[in-house]
Amino acid sequence: ASKAATISFFETLRIELGWSIGITIATPGFIDTNLASRVLEDEATMGRIPLGSAFECAKDIVKGACRGDMYVTNPSWVKVLFPCKVLYPELVDWAQRHILGLLPNSYEKKSNMLVSKNNEEVKAE
């Protein structure tokens, strides 16, 4: 939610400022960094996701900002997910959880409580 709020903030700022100041919004996908390594520490998960180079990502962001691009996304294959996310958000969310190995076994989290698959409340957090 914080990423979406940040993007919305800068899109609004871009509109309010007009052309006086250029704003390029960088939306990197999976980049080969220490953070990604910790999040995707399972080797099976790492093999399912093609990671972009941190150097190439930084280079693309700088080039995009210099060109005045509104958005820069790296690796570029991530752009394919944007229309899918708009048209089929549940499918994209499910696929991301599946790829990352985050599918629930017998419980799933809904807001601030754990709910069993038959929708009985198990434990409020």
CSV table of N, CA and C in Angstrom, one decimal:
chain,number,residue,atom,x,y,z
A,1,ALA,N,0.8,-1.2,0.0
A,1,ALA,CA,0.0,0.0,0.0
A,1,ALA,C,0.9,1.3,0.0
A,2,SER,N,2.0,1.2,0.7
A,2,SER,CA,2.9,2.4,0.7
A,2,SER,C,3.5,2.7,-0.6
A,3,LYS,N,3.8,1.7,-1.4
A,3,LYS,CA,4.3,1.9,-2.8
A,3,LYS,C,3.3,2.6,-3.6
A,4,ALA,N,2.0,2.1,-3.6
A,4,ALA,CA,0.9,2.6,-4.4
A,4,ALA,C,0.7,4.1,-4.0
A,5,ALA,N,0.7,4.4,-2.7
A,5,ALA,CA,0.5,5.7,-2.2
A,5,ALA,C,1.7,6.7,-2.7
A,6,THR,N,2.9,6.2,-2.7
A,6,THR,CA,4.0,7.0,-3.1
A,6,THR,C,3.9,7.3,-4.6
A,7,ILE,N,3.5,6.3,-5.4
A,7,ILE,CA,3.3,6.5,-6.8
A,7,ILE,C,2.2,7.5,-7.1
A,8,SER,N,1.1,7.3,-6.4
A,8,SER,CA,0.0,8.3,-6.5
A,8,SER,C,0.4,9.7,-6.1
A,9,PHE,N,1.2,9.8,-5.1
A,9,PHE,CA,1.6,11.1,-4.6
A,9,PHE,C,2.5,11.8,-5.7
A,10,PHE,N,3.4,11.0,-6.3
A,10,PHE,CA,4.3,11.6,-7.3
A,10,PHE,C,3.5,11.9,-8.7
A,11,GLU,N,2.5,11.1,-9.0
A,11,GLU,CA,1.7,11.3,-10.2
A,11,GLU,C,0.9,12.6,-10.0
A,12,THR,N,0.4,12.8,-8.8
A,12,THR,CA,-0.3,14.0,-8.5
A,12,THR,C,0.6,15.2,-8.5
A,13,LEU,N,1.8,15.1,-7.9
A,13,LEU,CA,2.7,16.2,-7.9
A,13,LEU,C,3.2,16.5,-9.3
A,14,ARG,N,3.3,15.5,-10.2
A,14,ARG,CA,3.7,15.8,-11.6
A,14,ARG,C,2.6,16.6,-12.3
A,15,ILE,N,1.4,16.3,-12.0
A,15,ILE,CA,0.3,17.1,-12.6
A,15,ILE,C,0.2,18.5,-12.1
A,16,GLU,N,0.4,18.7,-10.8
A,16,GLU,CA,0.4,20.0,-10.2
A,16,GLU,C,1.5,20.9,-10.6
A,17,LEU,N,2.7,20.3,-10.8
A,17,LEU,CA,3.9,21.1,-11.2
A,17,LEU,C,3.9,21.4,-12.6
A,18,GLY,N,3.2,20.6,-13.4
A,18,GLY,CA,3.2,20.8,-14.9
A,18,GLY,C,4.6,20.4,-15.4
A,19,TRP,N,5.1,21.1,-16.3
A,19,TRP,CA,6.4,20.8,-17.0
A,19,TRP,C,7.6,21.5,-16.3
A,20,SER,N,7.4,22.2,-15.2
A,20,SER,CA,8.5,23.0,-14.6
A,20,SER,C,9.5,22.0,-14.0
A,21,ILE,N,9.1,20.9,-13.4
A,21,ILE,CA,10.0,19.9,-12.9
A,21,ILE,C,9.6,18.6,-13.4
A,22,GLY,N,10.6,17.8,-13.9
A,22,GLY,CA,10.3,16.5,-14.4
A,22,GLY,C,10.3,15.5,-13.2
A,23,ILE,N,9.4,14.5,-13.2
A,23,ILE,CA,9.4,13.5,-12.2
A,23,ILE,C,9.3,12.2,-13.0
A,24,THR,N,10.3,11.3,-12.7
A,24,THR,CA,10.4,10.0,-13.3
A,24,THR,C,10.1,9.0,-12.1
A,25,ILE,N,9.1,8.2,-12.3
A,25,ILE,CA,8.8,7.2,-11.2
A,25,ILE,C,9.4,5.9,-11.6
A,26,ALA,N,10.3,5.4,-10.7
A,26,ALA,CA,11.0,4.1,-11.0
A,26,ALA,C,10.2,3.0,-10.3
A,27,THR,N,9.9,2.0,-11.0
A,27,THR,CA,9.1,0.8,-10.5
A,27,THR,C,9.9,-0.5,-10.8
A,28,PRO,N,11.0,-0.7,-10.0
A,28,PRO,CA,11.8,-1.9,-10.3
A,28,PRO,C,11.1,-3.1,-9.9
A,29,GLY,N,11.3,-4.2,-10.7
A,29,GLY,CA,10.8,-5.5,-10.4
A,29,GLY,C,11.7,-6.2,-9.5
A,30,PHE,N,11.9,-7.5,-9.8
A,30,PHE,CA,12.8,-8.3,-8.9
A,30,PHE,C,14.3,-8.1,-9.4
A,31,ILE,N,15.1,-7.4,-8.5
A,31,ILE,CA,16.4,-7.1,-8.8
A,31,ILE,C,17.3,-7.9,-7.9
A,32,ASP,N,18.5,-8.3,-8.4
A,32,ASP,CA,19.4,-9.2,-7.7
A,32,ASP,C,20.2,-8.3,-6.6
A,33,THR,N,19.6,-8.2,-5.4
A,33,THR,CA,20.2,-7.5,-4.3
A,33,THR,C,20.2,-8.3,-3.1
A,34,ASN,N,20.9,-7.8,-2.0
A,34,ASN,CA,20.9,-8.6,-0.8
A,34,ASN,C,19.5,-8.7,-0.2
A,35,LEU,N,18.6,-7.7,-0.4
A,35,LEU,CA,17.2,-7.8,0.1
A,35,LEU,C,16.5,-8.9,-0.6
A,36,ALA,N,16.6,-8.9,-2.0
A,36,ALA,CA,15.9,-10.0,-2.7
A,36,ALA,C,16.4,-11.3,-2.3
A,37,SER,N,17.7,-11.4,-2.1
A,37,SER,CA,18.3,-12.7,-1.7
A,37,SER,C,17.7,-13.2,-0.3
A,38,ARG,N,17.4,-12.3,0.6
A,38,ARG,CA,16.8,-12.6,1.9
A,38,ARG,C,15.4,-13.0,1.7
A,39,VAL,N,14.7,-12.3,0.9
A,39,VAL,CA,13.2,-12.5,0.7
A,39,VAL,C,13.1,-13.8,-0.1
A,40,LEU,N,13.9,-14.1,-1.1
A,40,LEU,CA,13.8,-15.2,-1.9
A,40,LEU,C,14.9,-16.3,-1.6
A,41,GLU,N,15.1,-16.5,-0.3
A,41,GLU,CA,16.2,-17.4,0.1
A,41,GLU,C,16.1,-18.8,-0.3
A,42,ASP,N,14.9,-19.3,-0.6
A,42,ASP,CA,14.7,-20.6,-1.1
A,42,ASP,C,15.2,-20.7,-2.5
A,43,GLU,N,16.1,-21.6,-2.8
A,43,GLU,CA,16.7,-21.8,-4.1
A,43,GLU,C,15.6,-22.1,-5.2
A,44,ALA,N,14.6,-22.9,-4.8
A,44,ALA,CA,13.6,-23.2,-5.8
A,44,ALA,C,12.8,-22.0,-6.2
A,45,THR,N,12.6,-21.1,-5.2
A,45,THR,CA,11.9,-19.8,-5.5
A,45,THR,C,12.8,-18.9,-6.4
A,46,MET,N,14.1,-18.9,-6.1
A,46,MET,CA,15.0,-18.1,-6.8
A,46,MET,C,15.1,-18.5,-8.3
A,47,GLY,N,15.0,-19.8,-8.5
A,47,GLY,CA,15.0,-20.3,-9.9
A,47,GLY,C,13.8,-19.9,-10.7
A,48,ARG,N,12.7,-19.7,-10.1
A,48,ARG,CA,11.4,-19.4,-10.8
A,48,ARG,C,11.3,-17.9,-11.2
A,49,ILE,N,12.1,-17.0,-10.6
A,49,ILE,CA,12.0,-15.6,-10.9
A,49,ILE,C,13.3,-15.1,-11.5
A,50,PRO,N,13.2,-14.6,-12.7
A,50,PRO,CA,14.4,-14.0,-13.3
A,50,PRO,C,14.7,-12.7,-12.7
A,51,LEU,N,15.9,-12.6,-12.0
A,51,LEU,CA,16.3,-11.3,-11.4
A,51,LEU,C,17.0,-10.4,-12.3
A,52,GLY,N,16.8,-9.1,-12.2
A,52,GLY,CA,17.5,-8.2,-13.0
A,52,GLY,C,18.8,-7.7,-12.3
A,53,SER,N,19.7,-7.2,-13.0
A,53,SER,CA,21.0,-6.7,-12.4
A,53,SER,C,20.7,-5.4,-11.8
A,54,ALA,N,21.3,-5.2,-10.6
A,54,ALA,CA,21.2,-3.9,-9.9
A,54,ALA,C,21.8,-2.8,-10.7
A,55,PHE,N,23.0,-3.1,-11.3
A,55,PHE,CA,23.7,-2.1,-12.1
A,55,PHE,C,22.8,-1.7,-13.3
A,56,GLU,N,22.3,-2.7,-14.0
A,56,GLU,CA,21.4,-2.4,-15.2
A,56,GLU,C,20.2,-1.6,-14.8
A,57,CYS,N,19.6,-1.9,-13.7
A,57,CYS,CA,18.4,-1.2,-13.2
A,57,CYS,C,18.8,0.2,-12.9
A,58,ALA,N,19.9,0.5,-12.2
A,58,ALA,CA,20.3,1.8,-11.9
A,58,ALA,C,20.6,2.6,-13.2
A,59,LYS,N,21.2,1.9,-14.1
A,59,LYS,CA,21.5,2.6,-15.4
A,59,LYS,C,20.2,3.0,-16.1
A,60,ASP,N,19.3,2.1,-16.2
A,60,ASP,CA,18.0,2.3,-16.8
A,60,ASP,C,17.2,3.5,-16.2
A,61,ILE,N,17.3,3.5,-14.8
A,61,ILE,CA,16.6,4.6,-14.1
A,61,ILE,C,17.2,6.0,-14.5
A,62,VAL,N,18.6,6.0,-14.5
A,62,VAL,CA,19.2,7.3,-14.8
A,62,VAL,C,18.9,7.7,-16.3
A,63,LYS,N,19.0,6.7,-17.2
A,63,LYS,CA,18.7,7.0,-18.6
A,63,LYS,C,17.3,7.5,-18.7
A,64,GLY,N,16.4,6.9,-18.1
A,64,GLY,CA,15.0,7.2,-18.2
A,64,GLY,C,14.7,8.6,-17.6
A,65,ALA,N,15.4,9.0,-16.5
A,65,ALA,CA,15.2,10.3,-15.9
A,65,ALA,C,15.8,11.3,-16.8
A,66,CYS,N,16.9,11.1,-17.4
A,66,CYS,CA,17.6,12.0,-18.4
A,66,CYS,C,16.7,12.2,-19.6
A,67,ARG,N,16.0,11.2,-20.1
A,67,ARG,CA,15.1,11.3,-21.2
A,67,ARG,C,13.8,12.0,-20.9
A,68,GLY,N,13.5,12.0,-19.6
A,68,GLY,CA,12.2,12.6,-19.2
A,68,GLY,C,11.1,11.6,-19.2
A,69,ASP,N,11.4,10.3,-19.1
A,69,ASP,CA,10.4,9.3,-19.1
A,69,ASP,C,9.5,9.5,-17.8
A,70,MET,N,8.2,9.2,-18.0
A,70,MET,CA,7.3,9.3,-16.8
A,70,MET,C,7.5,8.1,-15.9
A,71,TYR,N,7.8,6.9,-16.4
A,71,TYR,CA,8.0,5.7,-15.7
A,71,TYR,C,9.2,5.0,-16.2
A,72,VAL,N,9.9,4.3,-15.3
A,72,VAL,CA,11.0,3.4,-15.7
A,72,VAL,C,10.8,2.1,-14.9
A,73,THR,N,10.7,1.0,-15.7
A,73,THR,CA,10.5,-0.3,-15.1
A,73,THR,C,11.7,-1.2,-15.5
A,74,ASN,N,12.3,-1.9,-14.6
A,74,ASN,CA,13.4,-2.8,-14.9
A,74,ASN,C,13.3,-4.0,-13.9
A,75,PRO,N,13.4,-5.2,-14.3
A,75,PRO,CA,13.6,-5.7,-15.7
A,75,PRO,C,12.3,-5.4,-16.5
A,76,SER,N,12.4,-5.3,-17.8
A,76,SER,CA,11.3,-4.9,-18.7
A,76,SER,C,10.2,-5.9,-18.7
A,77,TRP,N,10.5,-7.2,-18.4
A,77,TRP,CA,9.4,-8.2,-18.5
A,77,TRP,C,8.3,-8.0,-17.4
A,78,VAL,N,8.6,-7.2,-16.4
A,78,VAL,CA,7.7,-6.9,-15.3
A,78,VAL,C,6.5,-6.1,-15.9
A,79,LYS,N,6.7,-5.3,-17.0
A,79,LYS,CA,5.7,-4.5,-17.6
A,79,LYS,C,4.5,-5.3,-18.0
A,80,VAL,N,4.7,-6.6,-18.4
A,80,VAL,CA,3.6,-7.4,-18.8
A,80,VAL,C,2.6,-7.6,-17.7
A,81,LEU,N,3.0,-7.5,-16.4
A,81,LEU,CA,2.1,-7.7,-15.3
A,81,LEU,C,1.2,-6.6,-15.1
A,82,PHE,N,1.5,-5.4,-15.5
A,82,PHE,CA,0.7,-4.2,-15.2
A,82,PHE,C,-0.7,-4.3,-15.8
A,83,PRO,N,-0.9,-4.6,-17.1
A,83,PRO,CA,-2.3,-4.8,-17.6
A,83,PRO,C,-3.0,-5.9,-17.0
A,84,CYS,N,-2.3,-7.0,-16.7
A,84,CYS,CA,-2.9,-8.2,-16.0
A,84,CYS,C,-3.4,-7.8,-14.7
A,85,LYS,N,-2.6,-7.0,-13.9
A,85,LYS,CA,-2.9,-6.5,-12.6
A,85,LYS,C,-4.2,-5.7,-12.6
A,86,VAL,N,-4.4,-4.9,-13.7
A,86,VAL,CA,-5.6,-4.1,-13.8
A,86,VAL,C,-6.8,-4.9,-14.1
A,87,LEU,N,-6.6,-5.9,-15.1
A,87,LEU,CA,-7.8,-6.7,-15.5
A,87,LEU,C,-8.1,-7.9,-14.6
A,88,TYR,N,-7.0,-8.5,-14.1
A,88,TYR,CA,-7.2,-9.7,-13.2
A,88,TYR,C,-6.4,-9.6,-12.0
A,89,PRO,N,-6.7,-8.7,-11.1
A,89,PRO,CA,-5.8,-8.5,-9.9
A,89,PRO,C,-5.7,-9.7,-9.0
A,90,GLU,N,-6.8,-10.5,-8.8
A,90,GLU,CA,-6.8,-11.7,-8.0
A,90,GLU,C,-5.8,-12.7,-8.6
A,91,LEU,N,-5.9,-12.9,-9.9
A,91,LEU,CA,-5.0,-13.9,-10.6
A,91,LEU,C,-3.5,-13.5,-10.4
A,92,VAL,N,-3.2,-12.2,-10.6
A,92,VAL,CA,-1.8,-11.8,-10.4
A,92,VAL,C,-1.4,-12.0,-9.0
A,93,ASP,N,-2.2,-11.6,-8.0
A,93,ASP,CA,-1.9,-11.8,-6.6
A,93,ASP,C,-1.6,-13.3,-6.3
A,94,TRP,N,-2.5,-14.1,-6.8
A,94,TRP,CA,-2.3,-15.6,-6.6
A,94,TRP,C,-1.0,-16.1,-7.2
A,95,ALA,N,-0.8,-15.6,-8.4
A,95,ALA,CA,0.5,-16.1,-9.1
A,95,ALA,C,1.7,-15.6,-8.3
A,96,GLN,N,1.7,-14.4,-7.8
A,96,GLN,CA,2.9,-13.9,-7.1
A,96,GLN,C,3.0,-14.7,-5.8
A,97,ARG,N,2.0,-15.0,-5.1
A,97,ARG,CA,2.1,-15.8,-3.9
A,97,ARG,C,2.6,-17.2,-4.2
A,98,HIS,N,2.1,-17.8,-5.4
A,98,HIS,CA,2.5,-19.1,-5.8
A,98,HIS,C,4.0,-19.1,-6.1
A,99,ILE,N,4.4,-18.2,-6.9
A,99,ILE,CA,5.8,-18.1,-7.3
A,99,ILE,C,6.7,-17.9,-6.1
A,100,LEU,N,6.3,-17.1,-5.1
A,100,LEU,CA,7.1,-16.9,-3.9
A,100,LEU,C,7.0,-17.9,-2.9
A,101,GLY,N,6.1,-18.9,-3.1
A,101,GLY,CA,5.9,-20.0,-2.2
A,101,GLY,C,5.1,-19.5,-1.0
A,102,LEU,N,4.2,-18.6,-1.1
A,102,LEU,CA,3.5,-18.1,0.0
A,102,LEU,C,2.1,-18.5,0.1
A,103,LEU,N,1.7,-19.5,-0.7
A,103,LEU,CA,0.3,-20.0,-0.7
A,103,LEU,C,0.1,-20.7,0.7
A,104,PRO,N,-1.1,-20.4,1.3
A,104,PRO,CA,-1.4,-20.9,2.6
A,104,PRO,C,-1.6,-22.4,2.6
A,105,ASN,N,-1.3,-23.1,3.7
A,105,ASN,CA,-1.6,-24.5,3.8
A,105,ASN,C,-3.0,-24.7,4.2
A,106,SER,N,-3.3,-24.4,5.4
A,106,SER,CA,-4.7,-24.6,5.9
A,106,SER,C,-5.3,-23.3,6.4
A,107,TYR,N,-4.5,-22.2,6.5
A,107,TYR,CA,-5.1,-21.0,6.9
A,107,TYR,C,-4.6,-19.9,6.0
A,108,GLU,N,-5.4,-18.8,5.9
A,108,GLU,CA,-5.0,-17.7,5.2
A,108,GLU,C,-5.3,-16.5,6.0
A,109,LYS,N,-4.5,-15.4,5.8
A,109,LYS,CA,-4.7,-14.2,6.6
A,109,LYS,C,-5.7,-13.2,5.9
A,110,LYS,N,-6.7,-12.8,6.6
A,110,LYS,CA,-7.6,-11.8,6.1
A,110,LYS,C,-7.6,-10.7,7.1
A,111,SER,N,-7.2,-9.5,6.7
A,111,SER,CA,-7.1,-8.3,7.5
A,111,SER,C,-6.4,-8.6,8.8
A,112,ASN,N,-7.0,-8.5,10.0
A,112,ASN,CA,-6.3,-8.7,11.2
A,112,ASN,C,-6.7,-10.0,11.9
A,113,MET,N,-7.2,-11.0,11.2
A,113,MET,CA,-7.5,-12.3,11.8
A,113,MET,C,-7.1,-13.4,10.9
A,114,LEU,N,-6.8,-14.5,11.5
A,114,LEU,CA,-6.6,-15.7,10.7
A,114,LEU,C,-7.9,-16.5,10.5
A,115,VAL,N,-8.1,-16.9,9.3
A,115,VAL,CA,-9.4,-17.5,9.0
A,115,VAL,C,-9.1,-18.9,8.4
A,116,SER,N,-9.8,-19.9,8.8
A,116,SER,CA,-9.6,-21.2,8.2
A,116,SER,C,-10.3,-21.2,6.9
A,117,LYS,N,-10.0,-22.2,6.0
A,117,LYS,CA,-10.5,-22.3,4.7
A,117,LYS,C,-12.0,-22.3,4.6
A,118,ASN,N,-12.6,-22.8,5.7
A,118,ASN,CA,-14.1,-22.9,5.7
A,118,ASN,C,-14.7,-21.6,6.4
A,119,ASN,N,-13.9,-20.5,6.5
A,119,ASN,CA,-14.2,-19.2,6.9
A,119,ASN,C,-14.7,-19.1,8.4
A,120,GLU,N,-14.2,-20.0,9.2
A,120,GLU,CA,-14.4,-19.9,10.6
A,120,GLU,C,-13.3,-19.1,11.2
A,121,GLU,N,-13.6,-18.2,12.1
A,121,GLU,CA,-12.5,-17.4,12.7
A,121,GLU,C,-11.7,-18.3,13.6
A,122,VAL,N,-10.4,-18.2,13.5
A,122,VAL,CA,-9.6,-19.1,14.3
A,122,VAL,C,-8.9,-18.3,15.5
A,123,LYS,N,-8.3,-17.1,15.1
A,123,LYS,CA,-7.6,-16.4,16.1
A,123,LYS,C,-7.4,-14.9,15.6
A,124,ALA,N,-7.9,-14.0,16.4
A,124,ALA,CA,-7.7,-12.6,16.1
A,124,ALA,C,-6.3,-12.2,16.6
A,125,GLU,N,-5.6,-11.4,15.8
A,125,GLU,CA,-4.2,-10.9,16.1
A,125,GLU,C,-4.3,-9.6,16.7
